[in-house]
Amino acid sequence: MDSHHSYSQVKGVSTGVSSLFIVSYVSSKTINKLIQVHDRIFCCIAGSLADAQAVTKMAKFQLSFHSIQMESPPLVKAAASIMRELCYNNKEELQAGFITAGWDRKKGPQIYVVSLGGMLLSQPYTIGGSGSTYIYGYVDAKFKPDMSLEEATQFSTNALALAMGRDNVSGGVVHLVVITEAEVKHVVVPGNKLPKFHDE
Amino acid sequence: ISLLPLQYDLSASTFSPDGRVFQVEYAMKAVENSSTAIGIRCKDGVVFGVEKLVLSKLYEEGSNKRIFNIDRHVGMAVAGLLADARSLSEVSREEASNFRSNYGHDIPLKHLADRVAMYVHAYTLYSAVRPFGCSFILGSYDEDDGPQLYMVDPSGISHGYWGCAIGKAKQAAKTEIEKLQMKEMTCRELVKEVAKIIYIVHDEVKDKAFELELSWVGEVTKGRHELVPKDIKEEAEKYAKVSNCPSDENLDKVCPSSCYICP
């Protein structure tokens, strides 16, 4: 299956104190583009999925080793920095971008964008992929800091539904990952269960 | 037990029949010949004090510092062969810098202490090199983990401490440190006590002039390791001198002219 181009994905929304969401959707149910790199840290992948898988595999190993050396769960920033080092030092060969998001004891929920060339940027919310172009206005208008769990889920699902409605190469199924201090929940929402808008 | 080293002390790669590595023990002797350095951890920071012996009046004041900055938030006080200590401070700096480069945040002190200790230990394994002849105390302050204090010795062991001393007067210094209630003190109070302890353990007969080096890292410095500012240092030294003043009107002890405290 063609896995070389990034599908429309809406990424992490931080609700403030206790939780964080990561959401993505794919054209095939068999591909979940949310890779777990540690207990409370996930990466959304985009670009060449082969490159992205190779990078996350390496990052997962390095992060696991780092966490054991530190004798504590890793910081989200550390995970993002590892991804950044891999992307920057191999920028000639790689074509993959990431959104690293998760929860750590020090700063709570965080989102970091690691772009193609190796830029690292912290954001309260972020979107990526081909379908993201259609929903910049929506997320900028509708995002509020310190949303509750339910509000943030609704926000993400709406944004995705809108993008999937307009972008012809996006669609199918929505993968939602909710990360809190206590647990990680993975929810799958099929396309026909998404909220309906006026874009038909 | 072999009391004489015989031929078991010629290289670090040889054990003695009673299970000792003499080269490492000799390295520790080198530390014991050096003047004292102490580090104390309090409620909101860490304070270092070093008794820096001045061997010649011709030396520029402040030369041959024994307190180093390893990273913004980490300081190192050393005792032993100063050249060995300088080389280790460079190693520590590289470790801290590489960590930040790879993981994007300040290196936790325990990890830094472990890494440098591992490096020091490596030099105790081979006959081609000699062990480092210095011990050092590492201190840092972080908002989340609070103040931390670790000491590494030439064998490559590191321990976490509330207060520790290295160098020739380490026993006397430890006795004084144990008297303090450091867990309840702030850095400002502790600075004066550290200066006092250095003045107490300084042996006026054997070693003449000395310079006191004081540094701290804590809430008071917003997490940055710095030398104690001049005015606070002067106040601490004054307190130290007055506390150690041997003259006492009540006991009719006159100020001895040979005392070094008041010039």
PDB file of N, CA, C and O in Angstrom, chain A residues 66 69-71 75 77-78 81-82 84-85 105-106, chain B residues 99 101-105 108 110-111 115 142 144-145:
ATOM      1  N   HIS A  66      17.944   4.884  28.230  1.00  0.00           N
ATOM      2  CA  HIS A  66      18.081   6.135  28.993  1.00  0.00           C
ATOM      3  C   HIS A  66      17.249   6.071  30.265  1.00  0.00           C
ATOM      4  O   HIS A  66      17.701   6.425  31.352  1.00  0.00           O
ATOM      5  N   GLN A  69      18.857   3.849  32.834  1.00  0.00           N
ATOM      6  CA  GLN A  69      20.021   4.511  33.431  1.00  0.00           C
ATOM      7  C   GLN A  69      19.598   5.565  34.440  1.00  0.00           C
ATOM      8  O   GLN A  69      20.202   5.721  35.488  1.00  0.00           O
ATOM      9  N   MET A  70      18.554   6.318  34.088  1.00  0.00           N
ATOM     10  CA  MET A  70      18.084   7.398  34.954  1.00  0.00           C
ATOM     11  C   MET A  70      17.302   6.854  36.144  1.00  0.00           C
ATOM     12  O   MET A  70      17.031   7.576  37.092  1.00  0.00           O
ATOM     13  N   GLU A  71      16.879   5.612  36.069  1.00  0.00           N
ATOM     14  CA  GLU A  71      16.048   4.979  37.102  1.00  0.00           C
ATOM     15  C   GLU A  71      14.738   5.731  37.292  1.00  0.00           C
ATOM     16  O   GLU A  71      14.219   5.801  38.412  1.00  0.00           O
ATOM     17  N   LEU A  75      11.601  12.058  30.486  1.00  0.00           N
ATOM     18  CA  LEU A  75      10.851  13.277  30.206  1.00  0.00           C
ATOM     19  C   LEU A  75      10.412  13.242  28.754  1.00  0.00           C
ATOM     20  O   LEU A  75      11.118  12.718  27.898  1.00  0.00           O
ATOM     21  N   LYS A  77      10.429  15.715  26.887  1.00  0.00           N
ATOM     22  CA  LYS A  77      11.428  16.496  26.161  1.00  0.00           C
ATOM     23  C   LYS A  77      12.629  15.637  25.770  1.00  0.00           C
ATOM     24  O   LYS A  77      13.219  15.839  24.711  1.00  0.00           O
ATOM     25  N   ALA A  78      12.981  14.694  26.641  1.00  0.00           N
ATOM     26  CA  ALA A  78      14.109  13.824  26.326  1.00  0.00           C
ATOM     27  C   ALA A  78      13.776  12.948  25.116  1.00  0.00           C
ATOM     28  O   ALA A  78      14.605  12.766  24.208  1.00  0.00           O
ATOM     29  N   SER A  81      13.906  15.053  22.105  1.00  0.00           N
ATOM     30  CA  SER A  81      15.297  15.387  21.756  1.00  0.00           C
ATOM     31  C   SER A  81      15.985  14.224  21.062  1.00  0.00           C
ATOM     32  O   SER A  81      16.768  14.424  20.130  1.00  0.00           O
ATOM     33  N   ILE A  82      15.695  13.011  21.506  1.00  0.00           N
ATOM     34  CA  ILE A  82      16.283  11.829  20.854  1.00  0.00           C
ATOM     35  C   ILE A  82      15.821  11.763  19.407  1.00  0.00           C
ATOM     36  O   ILE A  82      16.615  11.533  18.481  1.00  0.00           O
ATOM     37  N   ARG A  84      14.820  14.234  17.617  1.00  0.00           N
ATOM     38  CA  ARG A  84      15.419  15.358  16.904  1.00  0.00           C
ATOM     39  C   ARG A  84      16.840  15.064  16.479  1.00  0.00           C
ATOM     40  O   ARG A  84      17.242  15.335  15.357  1.00  0.00           O
ATOM     41  N   GLU A  85      17.615  14.454  17.383  1.00  0.00           N
ATOM     42  CA  GLU A  85      19.006  14.119  17.049  1.00  0.00           C
ATOM     43  C   GLU A  85      19.050  13.173  15.866  1.00  0.00           C
ATOM     44  O   GLU A  85      19.871  13.329  14.957  1.00  0.00           O
ATOM     45  N   ARG A 105       6.399  13.418  34.899  1.00  0.00           N
ATOM     46  CA  ARG A 105       6.195  13.902  36.267  1.00  0.00           C
ATOM     47  C   ARG A 105       6.568  15.367  36.413  1.00  0.00           C
ATOM     48  O   ARG A 105       6.002  16.089  37.214  1.00  0.00           O
ATOM     49  N   LYS A 106       7.547  15.821  35.621  1.00  0.00           N
ATOM     50  CA  LYS A 106       8.086  17.156  35.839  1.00  0.00           C
ATOM     51  C   LYS A 106       7.168  18.248  35.286  1.00  0.00           C
ATOM     52  O   LYS A 106       6.827  19.195  35.962  1.00  0.00           O
TER      53      LYS A 106
ATOM     54  N   PHE B  99      24.959  15.264  27.422  1.00  0.00           N
ATOM     55  CA  PHE B  99      23.635  14.882  27.905  1.00  0.00           C
ATOM     56  C   PHE B  99      22.600  15.895  27.445  1.00  0.00           C
ATOM     57  O   PHE B  99      21.547  15.545  26.918  1.00  0.00           O
ATOM     58  N   SER B 101      22.801  17.915  24.955  1.00  0.00           N
ATOM     59  CA  SER B 101      22.688  17.844  23.502  1.00  0.00           C
ATOM     60  C   SER B 101      21.772  16.698  23.078  1.00  0.00           C
ATOM     61  O   SER B 101      20.961  16.832  22.158  1.00  0.00           O
ATOM     62  N   ASN B 102      21.878  15.546  23.769  1.00  0.00           N
ATOM     63  CA  ASN B 102      21.075  14.396  23.380  1.00  0.00           C
ATOM     64  C   ASN B 102      19.653  14.438  23.914  1.00  0.00           C
ATOM     65  O   ASN B 102      18.724  14.017  23.240  1.00  0.00           O
ATOM     66  N   TYR B 103      19.487  14.880  25.159  1.00  0.00           N
ATOM     67  CA  TYR B 103      18.193  14.739  25.816  1.00  0.00           C
ATOM     68  C   TYR B 103      17.481  16.054  26.092  1.00  0.00           C
ATOM     69  O   TYR B 103      16.393  16.054  26.631  1.00  0.00           O
ATOM     70  N   GLY B 104      18.096  17.167  25.751  1.00  0.00           N
ATOM     71  CA  GLY B 104      17.380  18.437  25.810  1.00  0.00           C
ATOM     72  C   GLY B 104      17.163  19.035  27.187  1.00  0.00           C
ATOM     73  O   GLY B 104      16.509  20.055  27.311  1.00  0.00           O
ATOM     74  N   HIS B 105      17.710  18.422  28.255  1.00  0.00           N
ATOM     75  CA  HIS B 105      17.534  19.059  29.565  1.00  0.00           C
ATOM     76  C   HIS B 105      18.786  18.886  30.418  1.00  0.00           C
ATOM     77  O   HIS B 105      19.702  18.158  30.047  1.00  0.00           O
ATOM     78  N   PRO B 108      20.798  15.249  35.407  1.00  0.00           N
ATOM     79  CA  PRO B 108      20.569  15.026  36.841  1.00  0.00           C
ATOM     80  C   PRO B 108      21.898  14.701  37.508  1.00  0.00           C
ATOM     81  O   PRO B 108      22.715  13.976  36.940  1.00  0.00           O
ATOM     82  N   LYS B 110      22.866  12.838  39.967  1.00  0.00           N
ATOM     83  CA  LYS B 110      23.204  11.440  40.248  1.00  0.00           C
ATOM     84  C   LYS B 110      23.801  10.793  39.004  1.00  0.00           C
ATOM     85  O   LYS B 110      24.782  10.071  39.063  1.00  0.00           O
ATOM     86  N   HIS B 111      23.207  11.089  37.852  1.00  0.00           N
ATOM     87  CA  HIS B 111      23.681  10.497  36.612  1.00  0.00           C
ATOM     88  C   HIS B 111      25.085  10.991  36.272  1.00  0.00           C
ATOM     89  O   HIS B 111      25.956  10.209  35.890  1.00  0.00           O
ATOM     90  N   ARG B 115      28.455   8.771  35.937  1.00  0.00           N
ATOM     91  CA  ARG B 115      29.245   8.719  34.709  1.00  0.00           C
ATOM     92  C   ARG B 115      30.707   9.064  34.982  1.00  0.00           C
ATOM     93  O   ARG B 115      31.619   8.412  34.495  1.00  0.00           O
ATOM     94  N   ASP B 142      18.066  21.908  41.789  1.00  0.00           N
ATOM     95  CA  ASP B 142      17.042  21.843  40.756  1.00  0.00           C
ATOM     96  C   ASP B 142      15.705  22.055  41.434  1.00  0.00           C
ATOM     97  O   ASP B 142      15.492  21.579  42.531  1.00  0.00           O
ATOM     98  N   ASP B 144      12.832  20.766  40.936  1.00  0.00           N
ATOM     99  CA  ASP B 144      12.043  19.559  41.213  1.00  0.00           C
ATOM    100  C   ASP B 144      12.753  18.588  42.152  1.00  0.00           C
ATOM    101  O   ASP B 144      12.139  18.048  43.065  1.00  0.00           O
ATOM    102  N   ASP B 145      14.053  18.370  41.922  1.00  0.00           N
ATOM    103  CA  ASP B 145      14.762  17.381  42.748  1.00  0.00           C
ATOM    104  C   ASP B 145      15.406  17.996  43.967  1.00  0.00           C
ATOM    105  O   ASP B 145      15.904  17.284  44.821  1.00  0.00           O
TER     106      ASP B 145
END
